[in-house]
CSV table of N, CA and C in Angstrom, one decimal:
chain,number,residue,atom,x,y,z
V,1,MET,N,122.1,-270.0,-159.7
V,1,MET,CA,123.3,-269.2,-159.9
V,1,MET,C,124.5,-269.9,-159.1
V,2,ILE,N,124.2,-270.6,-158.1
V,2,ILE,CA,125.3,-271.2,-157.3
V,2,ILE,C,125.9,-272.5,-158.1
V,3,LYS,N,125.1,-272.9,-159.1
V,3,LYS,CA,125.6,-274.1,-159.8
V,3,LYS,C,127.0,-274.0,-160.4
V,4,ARG,N,127.3,-272.7,-160.7
V,4,ARG,CA,128.6,-272.5,-161.4
V,4,ARG,C,129.8,-272.8,-160.4
V,5,LEU,N,129.5,-272.8,-159.1
V,5,LEU,CA,130.5,-273.1,-158.1
V,5,LEU,C,131.0,-274.6,-158.3
V,6,MET,N,130.1,-275.4,-158.8
V,6,MET,CA,130.5,-276.8,-159.0
V,6,MET,C,131.6,-277.0,-160.1
V,7,ALA,N,131.8,-276.0,-160.9
V,7,ALA,CA,132.9,-276.0,-161.9
V,7,ALA,C,134.3,-275.8,-161.3
V,8,LEU,N,134.3,-275.3,-160.0
V,8,LEU,CA,135.6,-275.1,-159.4
V,8,LEU,C,136.3,-276.5,-159.0
V,9,ASP,N,137.6,-276.6,-159.2
V,9,ASP,CA,138.3,-277.8,-158.8
V,9,ASP,C,138.0,-278.2,-157.4
V,10,GLY,N,137.7,-279.4,-157.2
V,10,GLY,CA,137.6,-280.0,-155.8
V,10,GLY,C,136.2,-279.7,-155.1
V,11,VAL,N,135.3,-279.0,-155.7
V,11,VAL,CA,134.0,-278.8,-155.1
V,11,VAL,C,133.2,-280.0,-155.3
V,12,ILE,N,132.7,-280.6,-154.1
V,12,ILE,CA,131.9,-281.8,-154.1
V,12,ILE,C,130.4,-281.5,-154.1
V,13,ALA,N,130.1,-280.5,-153.3
V,13,ALA,CA,128.6,-280.1,-153.2
V,13,ALA,C,128.6,-278.6,-152.9
V,14,VAL,N,127.5,-278.0,-153.2
V,14,VAL,CA,127.2,-276.6,-152.9
V,14,VAL,C,125.7,-276.4,-152.7
V,15,CYS,N,125.4,-275.6,-151.7
V,15,CYS,CA,124.0,-275.3,-151.4
V,15,CYS,C,123.8,-273.9,-151.0
V,16,ALA,N,122.5,-273.4,-151.2
V,16,ALA,CA,122.1,-272.1,-150.7
V,16,ALA,C,121.0,-272.4,-149.7
V,17,PHE,N,120.9,-271.7,-148.6
V,17,PHE,CA,119.9,-271.9,-147.6
V,17,PHE,C,119.3,-270.6,-147.1
V,18,ARG,N,118.1,-270.7,-146.6
V,18,ARG,CA,117.4,-269.5,-146.1
V,18,ARG,C,117.9,-269.2,-144.6
V,19,ASP,N,117.5,-268.1,-144.1
V,19,ASP,CA,117.9,-267.7,-142.8
V,19,ASP,C,117.4,-268.6,-141.7
V,20,ASP,N,116.4,-269.4,-142.0
V,20,ASP,CA,115.9,-270.4,-141.0
V,20,ASP,C,116.6,-271.8,-141.2
V,21,GLY,N,117.5,-271.9,-142.2
V,21,GLY,CA,118.2,-273.1,-142.4
V,21,GLY,C,117.6,-274.0,-143.5
V,22,ALA,N,116.5,-273.6,-144.0
V,22,ALA,CA,115.8,-274.5,-145.1
V,22,ALA,C,116.6,-274.4,-146.4
V,23,LEU,N,116.7,-275.5,-147.0
V,23,LEU,CA,117.4,-275.6,-148.3
V,23,LEU,C,116.7,-274.8,-149.4
V,24,VAL,N,117.4,-273.9,-150.1
V,24,VAL,CA,116.9,-273.2,-151.2
V,24,VAL,C,117.2,-274.0,-152.5
V,25,GLU,N,118.5,-274.3,-152.7
V,25,GLU,CA,118.9,-275.1,-153.9
V,25,GLU,C,120.2,-275.7,-153.5
V,26,GLY,N,120.5,-276.8,-154.2
V,26,GLY,CA,121.7,-277.5,-153.9
V,26,GLY,C,122.1,-278.4,-155.1
V,27,TYR,N,123.4,-278.6,-155.2
V,27,TYR,CA,124.0,-279.5,-156.3
V,27,TYR,C,125.1,-280.3,-155.7
V,28,GLY,N,125.2,-281.5,-156.3
V,28,GLY,CA,126.4,-282.4,-156.0
V,28,GLY,C,126.1,-283.5,-155.0
V,29,MET,N,125.1,-283.5,-154.2
V,29,MET,CA,124.9,-284.6,-153.3
V,29,MET,C,124.0,-285.6,-154.0
V,30,PRO,N,124.1,-286.9,-153.6
V,30,PRO,CA,123.3,-287.9,-154.3
V,30,PRO,C,121.8,-287.8,-153.9
V,31,ASP,N,121.5,-287.3,-152.8
V,31,ASP,CA,120.1,-287.2,-152.4
V,31,ASP,C,119.7,-285.9,-151.7
V,32,GLU,N,118.5,-285.6,-151.7
V,32,GLU,CA,118.0,-284.4,-151.1
V,32,GLU,C,118.2,-284.3,-149.6
V,33,GLN,N,118.1,-285.5,-148.9
V,33,GLN,CA,118.3,-285.5,-147.4
V,33,GLN,C,119.7,-285.1,-147.0
V,34,GLN,N,120.7,-285.5,-147.8
V,34,GLN,CA,122.0,-285.1,-147.5
V,34,GLN,C,122.2,-283.6,-147.8
V,35,MET,N,121.6,-283.1,-148.8
V,35,MET,CA,121.7,-281.7,-149.1
V,35,MET,C,121.0,-280.9,-148.0
V,36,MET,N,119.9,-281.3,-147.5
V,36,MET,CA,119.2,-280.6,-146.5
V,36,MET,C,120.0,-280.7,-145.2
V,37,GLY,N,120.8,-281.8,-145.0
V,37,GLY,CA,121.7,-281.9,-143.8
V,37,GLY,C,122.8,-280.9,-143.9
V,38,LEU,N,123.3,-280.7,-145.1
V,38,LEU,CA,124.4,-279.7,-145.3
V,38,LEU,C,123.9,-278.3,-145.1
V,39,ALA,N,122.7,-278.0,-145.6
V,39,ALA,CA,122.1,-276.7,-145.3
V,39,ALA,C,121.9,-276.4,-143.8
V,40,ARG,N,121.4,-277.4,-143.1
V,40,ARG,CA,121.1,-277.3,-141.7
V,40,ARG,C,122.4,-277.1,-140.9
V,41,PHE,N,123.4,-277.9,-141.3
V,41,PHE,CA,124.7,-277.8,-140.6
V,41,PHE,C,125.3,-276.4,-140.8
V,42,ALA,N,125.3,-275.9,-142.1
V,42,ALA,CA,125.9,-274.6,-142.4
V,42,ALA,C,125.1,-273.5,-141.7
V,43,HIS,N,123.8,-273.6,-141.6
V,43,HIS,CA,123.0,-272.6,-140.9
V,43,HIS,C,123.4,-272.6,-139.4
V,44,ASP,N,123.4,-273.8,-138.8
V,44,ASP,CA,123.7,-273.9,-137.4
V,44,ASP,C,125.1,-273.4,-137.1
V,45,TYR,N,126.1,-273.8,-137.9
V,45,TYR,CA,127.5,-273.3,-137.7
V,45,TYR,C,127.6,-271.8,-137.9
V,46,LYS,N,126.9,-271.3,-138.8
V,46,LYS,CA,126.9,-269.8,-139.1
V,46,LYS,C,126.4,-269.1,-137.8
V,47,ARG,N,125.4,-269.6,-137.2
V,47,ARG,CA,124.8,-269.0,-136.0
V,47,ARG,C,125.8,-269.1,-134.8
V,48,ILE,N,126.5,-270.2,-134.7
V,48,ILE,CA,127.6,-270.4,-133.7
V,48,ILE,C,128.7,-269.3,-133.9
V,49,VAL,N,129.1,-269.2,-135.1
V,49,VAL,CA,130.2,-268.3,-135.4
V,49,VAL,C,129.8,-266.8,-135.1
V,50,GLN,N,128.5,-266.5,-135.5
V,50,GLN,CA,128.0,-265.2,-135.2
V,50,GLN,C,127.9,-264.9,-133.7
V,51,GLY,N,127.5,-265.9,-133.0
V,51,GLY,CA,127.4,-265.7,-131.5
V,51,GLY,C,128.8,-265.5,-130.9
V,52,ASN,N,129.8,-266.2,-131.3
V,52,ASN,CA,131.1,-266.1,-130.8
V,52,ASN,C,131.7,-264.7,-131.2
V,53,ALA,N,131.4,-264.3,-132.4
V,53,ALA,CA,131.9,-262.9,-132.9
V,53,ALA,C,131.2,-261.8,-132.1
V,54,ASP,N,129.9,-262.0,-131.8
V,54,ASP,CA,129.2,-261.0,-131.0
V,54,ASP,C,129.8,-260.9,-129.6
V,55,GLN,N,130.1,-262.1,-129.0
V,55,GLN,CA,130.7,-262.1,-127.6
V,55,GLN,C,132.1,-261.4,-127.7
V,56,LEU,N,132.9,-261.7,-128.6
V,56,LEU,CA,134.2,-261.1,-128.7
V,56,LEU,C,134.1,-259.6,-128.9
V,57,SER,N,133.2,-259.2,-129.7
V,57,SER,CA,133.0,-257.7,-129.8
V,57,SER,C,132.6,-257.1,-128.5
V,58,MET,N,131.7,-257.7,-127.8
V,58,MET,CA,131.1,-257.2,-126.6
V,58,MET,C,132.2,-257.1,-125.5
V,59,PHE,N,132.9,-258.2,-125.3
V,59,PHE,CA,133.9,-258.3,-124.2
V,59,PHE,C,135.2,-257.5,-124.5
V,60,THR,N,135.6,-257.4,-125.7
V,60,THR,CA,136.8,-256.7,-126.0
V,60,THR,C,136.6,-255.2,-126.3
V,61,GLN,N,135.4,-254.8,-126.6
V,61,GLN,CA,135.0,-253.5,-126.9
V,61,GLN,C,135.8,-253.0,-128.1
V,62,MET,N,136.1,-253.9,-129.0
V,62,MET,CA,136.9,-253.6,-130.3
V,62,MET,C,136.0,-253.8,-131.5
V,63,ASN,N,136.1,-252.9,-132.4
V,63,ASN,CA,135.4,-253.0,-133.7
V,63,ASN,C,136.1,-254.1,-134.6
V,64,GLY,N,135.3,-254.6,-135.5
V,64,GLY,CA,135.8,-255.5,-136.6
V,64,GLY,C,135.5,-256.9,-136.4
V,65,TRP,N,135.0,-257.4,-135.3
V,65,TRP,CA,134.7,-258.8,-135.1
V,65,TRP,C,133.4,-259.2,-135.9
V,66,THR,N,132.5,-258.3,-136.0
V,66,THR,CA,131.2,-258.6,-136.6
V,66,THR,C,131.0,-257.7,-137.8
V,67,PRO,N,130.3,-258.2,-138.8
V,67,PRO,CA,129.8,-259.5,-139.0
V,67,PRO,C,131.0,-260.4,-139.5
V,68,PRO,N,131.0,-261.7,-139.2
V,68,PRO,CA,132.0,-262.6,-139.7
V,68,PRO,C,131.9,-262.7,-141.2
V,69,GLY,N,133.0,-262.7,-141.9
V,69,GLY,CA,133.0,-262.8,-143.3
V,69,GLY,C,132.7,-264.2,-143.9
V,70,GLY,N,132.9,-265.2,-143.1
V,70,GLY,CA,132.6,-266.6,-143.5
V,70,GLY,C,133.3,-267.5,-142.5
V,71,TRP,N,133.3,-268.8,-142.8
V,71,TRP,CA,133.9,-269.8,-141.9
V,71,TRP,C,134.2,-271.0,-142.7
V,72,ALA,N,135.1,-271.8,-142.1
V,72,ALA,CA,135.5,-273.1,-142.7
V,72,ALA,C,135.8,-274.1,-141.6
V,73,VAL,N,135.3,-275.3,-141.8
V,73,VAL,CA,135.6,-276.4,-140.9
V,73,VAL,C,136.5,-277.4,-141.7
V,74,HIS,N,137.7,-277.5,-141.3
V,74,HIS,CA,138.7,-278.2,-142.1
V,74,HIS,C,138.9,-279.6,-141.5
V,75,GLY,N,138.7,-280.6,-142.3
V,75,GLY,CA,139.0,-282.0,-141.9
V,75,GLY,C,140.2,-282.6,-142.6
V,76,PRO,N,140.6,-283.8,-142.4
V,76,PRO,CA,141.8,-284.3,-143.0
V,76,PRO,C,141.6,-284.5,-144.5
V,77,ASP,N,140.4,-284.8,-145.0
V,77,ASP,CA,140.2,-285.0,-146.4
V,77,ASP,C,139.3,-284.0,-147.1
V,78,MET,N,138.3,-283.6,-146.3
V,78,MET,CA,137.3,-282.6,-146.9
V,78,MET,C,137.1,-281.5,-145.9
V,79,SER,N,136.6,-280.4,-146.4
V,79,SER,CA,136.3,-279.2,-145.6
V,79,SER,C,134.9,-278.7,-146.0
V,80,VAL,N,134.2,-278.1,-145.1
V,80,VAL,CA,133.0,-277.4,-145.3
V,80,VAL,C,133.2,-275.9,-145.1
V,81,CYS,N,132.8,-275.1,-146.0
V,81,CYS,CA,133.1,-273.7,-145.9
V,81,CYS,C,131.8,-272.9,-146.4
V,82,SER,N,131.7,-271.7,-145.8
V,82,SER,CA,130.5,-271.0,-146.1
V,82,SER,C,130.7,-269.5,-146.0
V,83,VAL,N,130.0,-268.7,-146.9
V,83,VAL,CA,130.0,-267.3,-146.8
V,83,VAL,C,128.5,-266.9,-147.0
V,84,GLY,N,128.0,-266.1,-146.1
V,84,GLY,CA,126.6,-265.7,-146.1
V,84,GLY,C,125.7,-267.0,-146.0
V,85,ASN,N,124.8,-267.2,-146.9
V,85,ASN,CA,123.9,-268.3,-146.9
V,85,ASN,C,124.2,-269.3,-148.0
V,86,VAL,N,125.5,-269.4,-148.4
V,86,VAL,CA,125.9,-270.4,-149.4
V,86,VAL,C,127.1,-271.2,-148.8
V,87,ALA,N,127.0,-272.5,-148.9
V,87,ALA,CA,128.0,-273.4,-148.3
V,87,ALA,C,128.5,-274.4,-149.4
V,88,ALA,N,129.7,-274.9,-149.1
V,88,ALA,CA,130.3,-275.9,-150.1
V,88,ALA,C,131.0,-276.9,-149.3
V,89,ILE,N,131.1,-278.1,-149.8
V,89,ILE,CA,131.9,-279.2,-149.3
V,89,ILE,C,133.0,-279.3,-150.4
V,90,ILE,N,134.3,-279.3,-150.0
V,90,ILE,CA,135.4,-279.4,-150.9
V,90,ILE,C,136.4,-280.5,-150.5
V,91,ASP,N,137.0,-281.0,-151.5
V,91,ASP,CA,138.1,-282.0,-151.4
V,91,ASP,C,139.4,-281.2,-151.2
V,92,ASN,N,140.0,-281.4,-150.0
V,92,ASN,CA,141.2,-280.6,-149.7
V,92,ASN,C,142.3,-280.7,-150.6
V,93,ALA,N,142.5,-281.9,-151.2
V,93,ALA,CA,143.7,-282.2,-152.0
V,93,ALA,C,143.5,-281.6,-153.4
V,94,ALA,N,142.2,-281.4,-153.8
V,94,ALA,CA,142.0,-281.0,-155.2
V,94,ALA,C,141.5,-279.6,-155.4
V,95,SER,N,141.3,-278.8,-154.2
V,95,SER,CA,140.8,-277.5,-154.3
V,95,SER,C,141.7,-276.5,-153.7
V,96,SER,N,141.4,-275.2,-154.0
V,96,SER,CA,142.0,-274.1,-153.3
V,96,SER,C,141.0,-273.4,-152.4
V,97,LEU,N,141.2,-273.5,-151.1
V,97,LEU,CA,140.3,-272.9,-150.2
V,97,LEU,C,140.1,-271.4,-150.4
V,98,ASN,N,141.2,-270.7,-150.7
V,98,ASN,CA,141.1,-269.3,-151.0
V,98,ASN,C,140.2,-269.0,-152.2
V,99,GLU,N,140.3,-269.8,-153.3
V,99,GLU,CA,139.5,-269.6,-154.4
V,99,GLU,C,138.0,-269.9,-154.2
V,100,VAL,N,137.8,-271.0,-153.4
V,100,VAL,CA,136.4,-271.3,-153.1
V,100,VAL,C,135.8,-270.3,-152.2
V,101,MET,N,136.5,-269.8,-151.2
V,101,MET,CA,135.9,-268.8,-150.3
V,101,MET,C,135.6,-267.5,-151.1
V,102,ARG,N,136.5,-267.1,-152.0
V,102,ARG,CA,136.3,-265.9,-152.9
V,102,ARG,C,135.0,-266.1,-153.7
V,103,GLU,N,134.9,-267.3,-154.3
V,103,GLU,CA,133.7,-267.5,-155.2
V,103,GLU,C,132.4,-267.6,-154.3
V,104,LEU,N,132.5,-268.2,-153.1
V,104,LEU,CA,131.4,-268.2,-152.2
V,104,LEU,C,130.9,-266.8,-151.9
V,105,GLY,N,131.9,-266.0,-151.6
V,105,GLY,CA,131.6,-264.6,-151.3
V,105,GLY,C,130.8,-263.9,-152.5
V,106,GLU,N,131.3,-264.2,-153.7
V,106,GLU,CA,130.6,-263.6,-154.9
V,106,GLU,C,129.2,-264.2,-155.0
V,107,ALA,N,129.1,-265.5,-154.8
V,107,ALA,CA,127.7,-266.1,-154.9
V,107,ALA,C,126.8,-265.7,-153.8
V,108,SER,N,127.3,-265.3,-152.6
V,108,SER,CA,126.5,-264.9,-151.5
V,108,SER,C,125.8,-263.6,-151.8
V,109,ARG,N,126.4,-262.8,-152.7
V,109,ARG,CA,125.8,-261.5,-153.0
V,109,ARG,C,124.8,-261.5,-154.2
V,110,TRP,N,124.6,-262.6,-154.8
V,110,TRP,CA,123.6,-262.7,-155.9
V,110,TRP,C,122.2,-262.5,-155.4
């Protein structure tokens, strides 16, 4: 089901991963090792974001920090973004981050 995300402008790769970081399926990378690396990175970064959100919630005693809706790591040419257990690498010049995040959100609910 995540394969349709590859049709979005600027999407270079997309993957789905389990809660332990193992790759479920992926498209766009030339080899499986790179796809597994994307899945592991997305899993680890998701855990970091969740930990930070939990701390903000605990220390501020304010609602709304958790659960995080998603995250994006923005580089000069490419970005990695994720919602739930679905992640994508995008070309910044050719894609709309808002559109990709919206579609990742939809894909994460499948």
